[in-house]
XYZ file of C-alpha atoms in Angstrom:
657
model
C -23.369 19.064 8.914
C -21.559 16.334 7.181
C -22.513 13.515 8.711
C -24.766 12.067 11.066
C -25.373 8.734 12.835
C -27.362 6.489 15.582
C -27.159 3.111 16.921
C -28.475 1.441 13.622
C -27.019 3.530 10.960
C -25.149 6.736 9.773
C -24.733 8.887 6.850
C -21.493 10.632 5.946
C -21.065 13.169 3.345
C -17.279 13.668 3.307
C -15.179 13.102 6.539
C -13.933 16.414 7.923
C -15.980 16.429 11.199
C -16.423 12.534 11.572
C -14.840 10.226 14.186
C -13.395 7.780 11.853
C -10.628 5.743 13.316
C -7.927 5.524 11.003
C -4.788 3.117 11.219
C -1.602 2.669 9.129
C -1.301 5.097 6.119
C -5.244 6.004 5.952
C -6.276 9.267 7.275
C -8.549 12.059 6.784
C -7.401 15.207 4.385
C -7.947 18.921 4.930
C -10.376 18.448 2.091
C -12.724 16.006 4.200
C -11.583 12.707 2.008
C -11.061 9.755 3.477
C -7.523 8.733 2.232
C -6.851 4.995 2.407
C -3.119 5.112 1.186
C -0.875 8.131 0.184
C 1.617 6.320 -1.944
C 4.351 4.703 0.451
C 5.629 1.471 -1.037
C 4.602 -1.831 0.729
C 2.021 -0.298 3.226
C -1.550 -0.753 4.203
C -4.246 1.490 5.687
C -7.480 0.997 7.609
C -10.387 3.024 8.314
C -13.292 1.705 10.794
C -16.722 3.090 12.003
C -15.995 3.987 15.760
C -18.734 1.520 17.010
C -19.289 -2.436 16.863
C -22.339 -2.958 15.263
C -25.074 -5.691 16.205
C -25.177 -7.743 13.419
C -26.520 -10.889 14.775
C -29.564 -11.470 17.210
C -28.041 -13.378 20.322
C -31.356 -15.208 20.925
C -31.912 -16.784 17.434
C -28.562 -16.341 16.031
C -30.220 -15.023 12.813
C -28.203 -12.461 11.028
C -29.980 -9.164 10.776
C -30.633 -7.514 6.925
C -28.430 -4.505 6.441
C -27.260 -2.139 3.654
C -24.507 0.219 3.069
C -23.186 2.444 0.172
C -20.232 4.403 -0.554
C -18.632 6.760 -3.080
C -14.828 5.993 -4.173
C -12.494 7.164 -6.185
C -9.118 5.390 -7.205
C -6.068 7.715 -8.749
C -3.077 6.643 -10.368
C -0.497 8.469 -11.847
C 0.698 5.852 -14.547
C -2.354 3.653 -16.129
C 0.254 0.820 -17.212
C 1.524 0.196 -13.728
C -0.904 -2.221 -11.647
C -1.574 -2.101 -7.927
C -3.762 -3.702 -5.343
C -7.217 -1.686 -4.981
C -9.078 -1.819 -1.680
C -11.810 -3.353 0.218
C -14.892 -2.903 2.361
C -14.998 -5.306 5.284
C -16.847 -6.513 8.281
C -14.654 -8.296 11.083
C -14.719 -9.348 14.696
C -11.929 -7.035 15.342
C -9.934 -3.729 14.391
C -6.879 -5.482 15.186
C -5.368 -6.315 11.835
C -1.452 -5.673 12.492
C -0.584 -9.249 11.119
C -2.434 -8.736 7.609
C 0.015 -8.162 4.754
C 0.162 -5.178 1.974
C 0.066 -5.631 -1.625
C -1.936 -8.495 -2.839
C -3.300 -9.174 0.673
C -5.003 -5.864 0.555
C -4.275 -5.304 4.393
C -6.801 -8.121 5.271
C -4.711 -11.371 5.727
C -1.760 -12.857 5.254
C -0.127 -16.153 3.940
C -0.928 -17.860 7.114
C -4.496 -17.172 7.805
C -5.940 -16.734 4.225
C -8.493 -19.038 4.018
C -8.828 -19.715 7.878
C -12.554 -20.045 8.709
C -11.541 -18.727 12.348
C -10.821 -15.274 10.788
C -14.477 -14.582 10.373
C -14.253 -11.691 7.650
C -16.657 -10.547 4.906
C -15.075 -8.543 2.264
C -15.953 -7.010 -1.109
C -12.863 -6.490 -2.733
C -12.438 -3.438 -5.638
C -9.169 -4.980 -7.095
C -7.293 -3.344 -9.606
C -4.406 -5.630 -10.208
C -4.737 -9.723 -11.015
C -3.240 -12.099 -8.241
C -3.112 -15.420 -9.857
C -2.421 -17.311 -6.605
C -5.905 -16.218 -5.479
C -7.520 -17.125 -8.732
C -8.306 -13.456 -9.663
C -10.342 -13.443 -13.050
C -8.554 -9.753 -14.220
C -6.629 -6.972 -12.832
C -10.356 -4.917 -12.790
C -13.037 -6.715 -10.708
C -15.441 -6.890 -7.950
C -15.451 -9.795 -5.855
C -17.129 -11.533 -2.843
C -14.642 -12.708 -0.129
C -15.325 -15.067 2.846
C -12.305 -15.359 5.160
C -10.109 -15.577 2.032
C -8.951 -13.589 -1.040
C -10.265 -16.244 -3.140
C -13.349 -14.807 -4.138
C -16.824 -17.090 -3.813
C -18.160 -14.570 -6.329
C -16.524 -12.170 -8.865
C -17.132 -10.266 -12.190
C -15.351 -7.622 -14.140
C -16.204 -4.096 -13.047
C -19.442 -3.294 -14.877
C -23.020 -1.926 -14.579
C -26.180 -2.956 -16.092
C -27.820 0.384 -17.500
C -31.448 0.692 -16.662
C -32.599 2.187 -19.923
C -31.907 -0.597 -22.146
C -30.574 -3.194 -19.579
C -27.341 -3.795 -21.365
C -24.021 -3.929 -19.310
C -21.388 -1.289 -19.668
C -17.681 -1.826 -18.527
C -16.097 0.440 -15.575
C -12.568 1.132 -14.997
C -12.153 1.052 -11.357
C -8.908 3.155 -11.555
C -10.151 5.804 -13.767
C -10.000 8.641 -11.225
C -13.595 8.945 -11.547
C -16.289 8.778 -8.656
C -18.103 5.567 -8.310
C -20.603 4.249 -5.890
C -20.942 0.806 -4.479
C -24.064 -0.576 -2.763
C -23.709 -3.833 -0.567
C -27.092 -5.228 0.709
C -27.948 -8.304 2.676
C -31.599 -9.774 3.069
C -31.591 -11.960 6.348
C -34.486 -13.555 5.163
C -33.333 -14.761 1.804
C -29.916 -14.933 2.854
C -29.125 -13.302 -0.344
C -26.007 -10.918 -0.705
C -25.937 -8.210 -3.399
C -23.305 -5.937 -4.550
C -23.952 -3.082 -7.391
C -21.883 -0.559 -8.399
C -22.456 2.311 -11.078
C -20.611 5.664 -12.085
C -21.223 8.759 -9.932
C -24.014 10.486 -9.859
C -26.326 7.814 -11.960
C -29.008 6.242 -10.195
C -28.690 2.672 -8.855
C -29.001 0.126 -11.461
C -31.926 -2.077 -11.056
C -29.718 -5.337 -11.509
C -26.767 -5.905 -8.881
C -23.676 -6.876 -10.502
C -23.165 -9.878 -8.239
C -25.501 -11.914 -6.236
C -24.875 -14.536 -3.856
C -26.895 -16.814 -1.612
C -24.906 -16.979 1.661
C -25.486 -17.948 5.039
C -23.425 -15.421 7.140
C -24.191 -16.996 10.618
C -21.032 -18.754 10.193
C -18.993 -15.346 9.613
C -20.940 -12.972 11.830
C -20.562 -12.750 15.152
C -23.147 -10.758 17.409
C -21.200 -7.600 17.448
C -18.690 -6.840 14.397
C -16.820 -3.763 12.907
C -16.732 -2.767 9.511
C -14.472 -0.313 7.671
C -12.192 -0.108 4.563
C -8.611 -1.632 4.055
C -6.053 -0.772 1.506
C -2.741 -1.770 0.598
C 0.267 -0.923 -1.769
C 2.662 -2.769 -3.584
C 6.450 -2.271 -4.220
C 5.623 0.289 -6.683
C 2.987 2.680 -5.053
C 1.024 4.247 -8.041
C -2.595 4.197 -6.822
C -4.323 6.542 -4.133
C -7.751 5.154 -2.927
C -10.367 7.618 -1.638
C -13.769 7.371 0.138
C -16.043 10.339 -0.474
C -19.011 9.369 1.334
C -20.489 6.573 3.302
C -24.019 5.530 4.562
C -25.420 2.450 6.486
C -28.463 1.078 7.902
C -29.586 -2.010 9.948
C -32.746 -3.570 8.663
C -33.445 -0.779 6.018
C -31.995 0.895 3.210
C -28.866 2.998 3.350
C -29.622 6.945 3.149
C -28.983 8.145 -0.386
C -25.489 9.827 -0.817
C -25.891 13.630 -1.703
C -23.112 14.026 -4.491
C -23.370 18.200 -4.117
C -21.944 17.681 -0.644
C -19.205 15.471 -1.234
C -15.390 16.520 -1.064
C -13.598 17.312 -4.365
C -11.341 14.552 -5.813
C -7.756 15.899 -6.038
C -6.555 17.036 -9.575
C -4.432 13.936 -11.577
C -1.118 15.211 -12.406
C -0.400 18.702 -14.142
C -2.808 20.764 -16.135
C -2.362 19.850 -19.387
C -0.038 21.933 -21.774
C -0.937 22.447 -25.287
C 0.779 20.404 -27.668
C 3.310 22.562 -30.024
C 6.004 20.913 -32.312
C 9.341 22.420 -32.117
C 10.613 22.444 -35.586
C 13.454 24.810 -34.721
C 15.882 22.113 -33.287
C 18.464 20.606 -35.450
C 18.316 16.756 -35.754
C 21.379 16.198 -33.898
C 20.443 18.058 -30.925
C 17.057 15.782 -31.040
C 19.192 12.533 -31.164
C 21.285 13.914 -28.592
C 18.223 14.634 -25.869
C 16.208 11.325 -26.896
C 19.442 9.085 -26.790
C 22.271 10.420 -25.136
C 20.856 12.337 -22.110
C 18.672 9.135 -20.923
C 21.462 6.728 -21.339
C 23.710 8.786 -19.278
C 20.986 9.005 -16.486
C 20.116 5.524 -16.677
C 23.783 4.850 -16.186
C 24.055 7.061 -13.261
C 21.126 5.930 -11.291
C 22.099 2.423 -11.884
C 25.312 3.199 -10.420
C 23.717 4.750 -7.561
C 21.408 2.236 -7.046
C 23.621 -0.599 -6.745
C 26.260 1.252 -4.699
C 27.629 -0.810 -1.736
C 28.939 0.248 1.555
C 31.835 -1.349 3.216
C 32.720 -0.813 7.107
C 35.870 -2.107 8.738
C 33.913 -4.851 10.668
C 32.917 -6.343 7.414
C 36.433 -6.588 5.858
C 36.981 -10.295 7.159
C 33.981 -11.204 5.632
C 34.704 -10.063 1.948
C 34.774 -13.459 0.324
C 30.937 -13.750 1.550
C 29.815 -10.712 -0.102
C 27.534 -10.474 -2.705
C 26.836 -7.600 -5.141
C 23.381 -5.941 -4.585
C 22.898 -6.191 -8.335
C 23.011 -9.967 -8.572
C 20.355 -10.142 -5.686
C 18.003 -7.693 -7.209
C 18.102 -9.504 -10.236
C 17.842 -13.159 -8.617
C 14.539 -11.965 -6.746
C 13.110 -10.335 -9.693
C 13.526 -6.997 -7.979
C 12.264 -8.320 -4.696
C 8.795 -9.218 -6.531
C 5.942 -9.797 -3.979
C 5.436 -12.988 -5.656
C 8.779 -14.209 -4.486
C 8.075 -13.447 -1.030
C 8.509 -16.651 1.056
C 7.662 -15.027 4.631
C 8.201 -12.335 7.200
C 10.304 -12.702 10.211
C 10.697 -10.356 13.001
C 12.938 -7.730 11.456
C 12.774 -8.602 7.830
C 11.240 -10.174 4.716
C 12.464 -13.204 2.969
C 12.348 -13.751 -0.678
C 13.461 -16.824 -2.937
C 15.755 -16.020 -5.495
C 17.819 -17.792 -8.151
C 21.530 -16.501 -8.445
C 22.231 -15.312 -12.258
C 25.515 -16.606 -12.466
C 25.108 -20.184 -10.979
C 21.493 -20.735 -11.301
C 21.653 -21.930 -7.484
C 18.069 -21.320 -5.661
C 18.578 -19.263 -2.498
C 16.582 -17.660 0.216
C 17.185 -13.610 0.696
C 16.548 -12.003 3.960
C 15.916 -8.331 3.751
C 16.533 -6.212 6.895
C 15.470 -2.557 7.338
C 18.611 -0.383 7.047
C 17.102 2.397 9.129
C 15.980 0.135 11.792
C 18.734 0.305 14.600
C 17.128 -3.214 15.816
C 17.681 -4.673 12.252
C 21.340 -3.419 12.034
C 22.113 -5.315 15.360
C 20.201 -8.454 14.090
C 22.050 -8.154 10.810
C 25.518 -7.875 12.488
C 24.657 -10.715 15.060
C 23.486 -13.135 12.166
C 26.566 -12.552 10.121
C 29.052 -12.836 13.114
C 27.036 -15.633 14.503
C 26.379 -17.911 11.713
C 28.910 -16.708 9.085
C 31.432 -19.442 9.796
C 29.076 -22.080 11.106
C 29.099 -25.216 9.096
C 26.664 -28.153 10.445
C 24.209 -30.242 8.181
C 21.400 -29.173 10.633
C 21.842 -25.586 10.638
C 20.865 -23.360 7.805
C 23.771 -22.315 6.054
C 24.635 -18.582 5.543
C 25.986 -18.211 2.187
C 26.905 -14.830 2.376
C 25.615 -11.170 2.714
C 25.197 -7.705 0.896
C 25.271 -4.083 2.230
C 23.831 -1.573 -0.394
C 22.490 1.715 0.079
C 19.427 1.435 1.993
C 19.641 -2.353 2.024
C 20.746 -5.118 4.365
C 20.568 -8.559 2.958
C 21.573 -12.196 3.957
C 21.608 -15.017 1.642
C 21.053 -18.807 2.798
C 20.804 -21.753 1.459
C 16.945 -22.219 0.149
C 14.987 -24.735 2.077
C 12.352 -26.075 -0.405
C 10.106 -27.313 2.173
C 9.713 -24.420 4.177
C 9.410 -24.035 7.941
C 8.194 -26.769 10.104
C 5.211 -24.923 11.870
C 3.612 -24.644 8.401
C 3.441 -28.400 7.643
C 2.349 -28.687 11.407
C -0.523 -26.143 11.337
C -1.232 -24.484 8.424
C -3.615 -27.181 6.764
C -0.836 -29.100 4.767
C -1.650 -31.372 1.946
C 0.099 -33.942 3.496
C 0.663 -34.996 7.018
C 4.220 -35.337 8.439
C 4.826 -39.155 9.203
C 6.430 -39.739 12.766
C 9.625 -41.226 11.182
C 9.931 -37.550 9.700
C 9.275 -35.846 12.992
C 11.730 -38.114 14.747
C 14.489 -37.633 12.374
C 13.659 -33.796 12.592
C 13.840 -33.674 16.226
C 17.313 -35.598 16.297
C 18.276 -33.189 13.778
C 17.688 -29.922 15.629
C 19.045 -31.471 18.858
C 22.190 -32.411 16.711
C 22.363 -28.607 15.591
C 21.838 -27.453 19.211
C 24.496 -29.674 20.500
C 26.874 -28.270 17.804
C 26.084 -24.878 18.893
C 26.709 -25.369 22.552
C 29.642 -27.662 22.754
C 31.246 -28.443 19.319
C 32.000 -24.965 17.803
C 34.769 -23.029 18.940
C 32.807 -20.807 20.871
C 29.257 -21.031 22.941
C 26.483 -20.047 20.628
C 23.139 -19.480 22.626
C 20.487 -19.624 20.056
C 17.532 -17.917 22.165
C 14.487 -18.449 19.956
C 14.128 -22.207 19.335
C 10.817 -23.133 17.688
C 8.896 -24.692 15.018
C 8.846 -21.426 12.965
C 12.546 -21.352 12.953
C 13.098 -24.886 11.726
C 13.316 -25.180 8.168
C 13.203 -28.267 5.948
C 15.387 -29.260 2.795
C 14.149 -31.300 0.293
C 14.385 -34.649 2.192
C 12.538 -33.010 5.324
C 15.747 -32.745 7.309
C 15.130 -30.264 10.185
C 17.713 -27.236 9.902
C 17.799 -24.636 12.513
C 17.932 -20.943 11.354
C 17.043 -17.494 12.483
C 20.091 -16.181 14.357
C 19.082 -12.722 14.843
C 18.596 -13.203 18.424
C 21.605 -15.310 19.280
C 24.774 -14.787 21.176
C 28.317 -15.819 21.103
C 30.438 -16.485 24.307
C 34.040 -18.240 24.820
C 33.563 -21.562 26.549
C 33.636 -21.559 30.414
C 32.627 -18.019 30.488
C 29.436 -16.710 32.161
C 26.818 -15.193 29.838
C 26.372 -11.660 30.724
C 23.103 -10.851 28.464
C 19.950 -9.469 30.531
C 17.519 -8.516 27.931
C 14.800 -10.816 27.903
C 14.247 -12.072 24.513
C 12.396 -15.333 22.744
C 8.599 -16.153 21.830
C 5.926 -16.834 24.420
C 5.754 -20.344 25.319
C 9.087 -21.468 24.521
C 10.935 -19.128 27.353
C 12.234 -20.801 30.554
C 10.485 -19.085 33.870
C 14.005 -18.203 35.130
C 14.118 -15.842 32.060
C 11.360 -13.504 33.668
C 13.368 -13.145 36.782
C 16.867 -12.805 35.680
C 16.802 -12.266 31.788
C 19.914 -14.318 31.237
C 20.153 -16.718 28.319
C 21.968 -19.788 28.990
C 22.514 -23.141 27.399
C 19.652 -24.316 29.854
C 16.735 -21.713 28.525
C 17.816 -23.134 25.052
C 16.894 -26.625 26.364
C 13.731 -25.617 27.893
C 12.832 -23.933 24.432
C 14.038 -27.386 22.965
C 11.483 -29.492 25.250
C 8.424 -27.263 24.052
C 9.486 -27.499 20.666
C 9.629 -31.437 20.483
C 6.283 -31.642 22.338
C 5.276 -29.255 19.810
C 6.108 -31.603 16.928
C 4.894 -34.929 19.102
C 1.437 -33.477 19.966
C 0.694 -30.868 16.899
C 0.031 -28.247 19.347
C 1.564 -25.022 19.749
C 3.092 -24.284 23.264
C 0.152 -21.928 23.994
C -3.166 -22.633 22.296
C -5.892 -20.291 23.555
C -8.509 -22.011 21.162
C -8.678 -24.985 23.639
C -10.045 -25.274 27.159
C -8.023 -23.701 30.181
C -6.769 -26.939 31.280
C -5.185 -27.580 28.108
C -3.941 -24.064 27.279
C -0.155 -24.530 28.170
C 1.217 -27.594 26.559
C 3.830 -28.500 28.711
C 1.462 -28.297 31.739
C -1.280 -30.587 29.895
C 1.345 -33.164 28.764
C 2.630 -33.098 32.490
C -0.790 -33.743 33.846
C -1.560 -36.541 31.245
C 1.834 -38.131 32.302
C 0.960 -38.143 35.904
C -2.487 -40.010 35.199
C -0.683 -42.565 33.041
C -2.328 -41.441 29.898
C 0.926 -39.361 28.015
C -0.003 -41.246 24.747
C -2.882 -39.588 24.361
C -1.396 -36.275 23.849
C 0.091 -37.364 20.682
C -0.770 -35.643 17.634
C -4.288 -37.292 16.347
C -3.253 -36.885 12.910
C -0.594 -39.475 13.108
C -3.441 -42.009 14.293
C -1.425 -44.882 15.473
C 1.247 -44.241 12.945
C 4.321 -44.053 15.214
C 6.693 -46.174 17.402
C 5.200 -46.317 21.020
C 8.637 -46.240 22.475
C 9.998 -43.515 20.381
C 6.733 -41.363 21.425
C 7.021 -41.974 25.055
C 10.750 -41.028 24.769
C 10.046 -37.934 23.123
C 7.332 -36.817 25.210
C 9.044 -37.340 28.449
C 12.016 -35.856 27.293
C 10.038 -32.859 26.373
C 8.980 -32.681 29.943
C 12.665 -33.272 31.225
C 13.893 -30.514 28.943
C 11.406 -28.131 29.925
C 11.387 -28.555 33.717
C 10.730 -25.472 35.706
C 13.944 -26.177 37.639
C 16.851 -25.571 35.406
C 19.237 -27.748 37.094
C 17.399 -30.651 36.566
C 17.415 -30.013 32.797
C 19.593 -32.227 30.746
C 22.275 -30.874 28.242
C 22.084 -31.227 24.775
C 24.722 -33.547 24.862
C 22.705 -36.002 26.921
C 19.404 -35.328 25.035
C 21.288 -36.872 21.942
C 22.459 -39.616 23.962
C 19.034 -40.124 25.180
C 17.482 -40.072 21.434
C 20.191 -42.282 19.943
C 19.310 -45.030 22.533
C 23.106 -44.527 23.780
C 21.928 -43.949 27.519
C 18.482 -44.295 29.209
C 16.991 -40.944 30.306
C 16.468 -40.792 34.179
C 13.582 -42.420 35.997
C 10.708 -39.664 36.060
C 8.112 -41.825 38.059
C 10.249 -41.301 41.241
C 8.588 -39.293 43.982
C 11.562 -37.043 44.185
C 11.252 -36.177 40.457
C 7.489 -35.970 40.736
C 7.918 -33.615 43.807
C 10.357 -31.389 41.823
C 7.990 -31.125 39.092
C 5.135 -30.177 41.215
C 7.061 -27.780 43.482
C 6.968 -24.963 40.926
C 4.561 -25.058 38.185
C 5.104 -23.949 34.470
C 2.487 -21.113 35.167
C 4.813 -19.457 37.288
C 7.066 -18.541 34.168
C 4.133 -18.101 31.972
C 2.318 -15.598 34.231
C 5.631 -13.622 34.672
C 6.031 -13.511 30.831
C 2.382 -12.588 30.255
C 2.609 -9.981 32.873
C 5.389 -8.359 30.743
C 3.578 -8.916 27.505
C 0.041 -7.876 28.695
C 0.321 -5.655 31.781
C -3.064 -4.843 32.096
C -4.261 -8.666 32.213
C -4.498 -10.710 35.322
C -3.612 -14.092 36.093
C -6.974 -15.815 36.519
C -7.434 -16.517 32.624
C -7.843 -13.059 31.440
C -5.303 -13.207 28.988
C -7.356 -15.935 26.913
C -9.177 -13.342 25.185
C -6.127 -11.340 24.490
C -4.043 -13.870 23.124
C -7.061 -15.258 21.094
C -7.436 -11.677 19.416
C -3.830 -11.319 18.644
C -3.841 -14.632 16.942
C -7.195 -13.694 15.119
C -5.548 -12.576 12.036
C -2.665 -15.193 11.995
C -0.447 -14.107 14.988
C 1.375 -16.743 17.319
């Protein structure tokens, strides 16, 4: 029997016959090892204890004492190449699909790292140094609360019991090591101890912190292990045994029953000096052959593919070599963000020293290829001051790349919602709203073809160095000749920005873009997402909440509290009412983008929304009709009575929208 468990604890000596749910690259080997990653680049792996455990008393709110210990080994093929390690963690959910690999250890992403709402306790065993998280070195143990910026950390080491001296450990040595994580609920003290395998537990912990876990722990929590890889996967992380006990000491792990760690690399060969080779042959092998191999590999690596549809865009084509150098080999540190079908990196073109943003699309993804072609065709020739300019593209072997102007102030949603250092002023927000409106008007009426964007939202609006709004991400856009009827029937977009009629017809039109724009400007003015599960049911849907406040005559109370009184009342009222008008449930009532610009510029007064007929049309079909239909497609197991709240809340727990 390799393992035993009960409601308060368990003990596993290997994992061959255990039920440990795994996700991503994690899995159980034939030898009974819990393998957290198997060498795939930019990947993550998770393994959980199968049940949620009761960590907190529901009556008193006190967090129970607990103790856990595990034996691990980190193997590497090249000790000179650093890679992220792994973490033991406790979290309220097993849903970690929004978490990022590499330095984020598969636990957080750049949006929710540091957000208290994640409610994650972790002990990291990190084998690389991430300066952005304040890591002390590339071989350390740390205690993390809702962030990879550890509250306490130390270089990997242990206190020898015989003389009390501290001895260093190399986490990636490939040798088994044991970790103890113990929390005393009475003293509110968390201890982390580490030692080489088979050695007794040191009398003194490596890390000891007085912490109140009541701010992190819910009544029931899940625990497990998380691991990730970077661009060069060199490490394999294994868990050999694991035990846990609530309100007691975890059971000792029997090393004699643990599975065997895989052998590292080939067997060592005897070193024999070869003295019969002539000097000229040695020089040829050591110099000429590697040079030829390097040359051939570079030619293959930077080989590019050209297809017939691409030939007319030849002048805008970049070489893969230049983009590889510009992004420093697509290094994780240059990563700006992750979109629906690609990662975006910051780069500096080697020849001109111009800063650019490079979107890297998966070549194997059919969806990615469609979006790649759509974005080239749709914005390759678009030129407008409020659209993100596509500078060019590249197709290399296994790579699809799009090159844009670099926007130094990032996406608008980060400055609205991600705890920015400074708050956008009303003047900046009003200018951004007008800029996006101008860009949409250009797409709908001014360019030679009609362009329907289909995904207007704050995260797709980027800000240049003067905080001007530029609409980007044309991966879902469609082009039509002016005067023709759009034939797209595949429903696409983002929940909260999609017009009600999309759930019935699936047909995107300029009017559905206007609806998205209406939700977007309410988002900017109110500082609230279109759907926000963290608020009451009455305020869940932003458009409905603003319309209710409008009917009650208190529409200004929906303005972003971060603005205080720092806005022009007339402009704020105009934007809020225009947001309701654009997001009207009846598509024929919505204005065109030409009219929207006229309203914003003050050239034309908006229609009188106080009339009984307008109010009746607004009340005749509520926004919830379209929302319920969209939710039913995304969450078919949920009802319309509010059951979707917990599901959406769970989906954004780790940074989802």
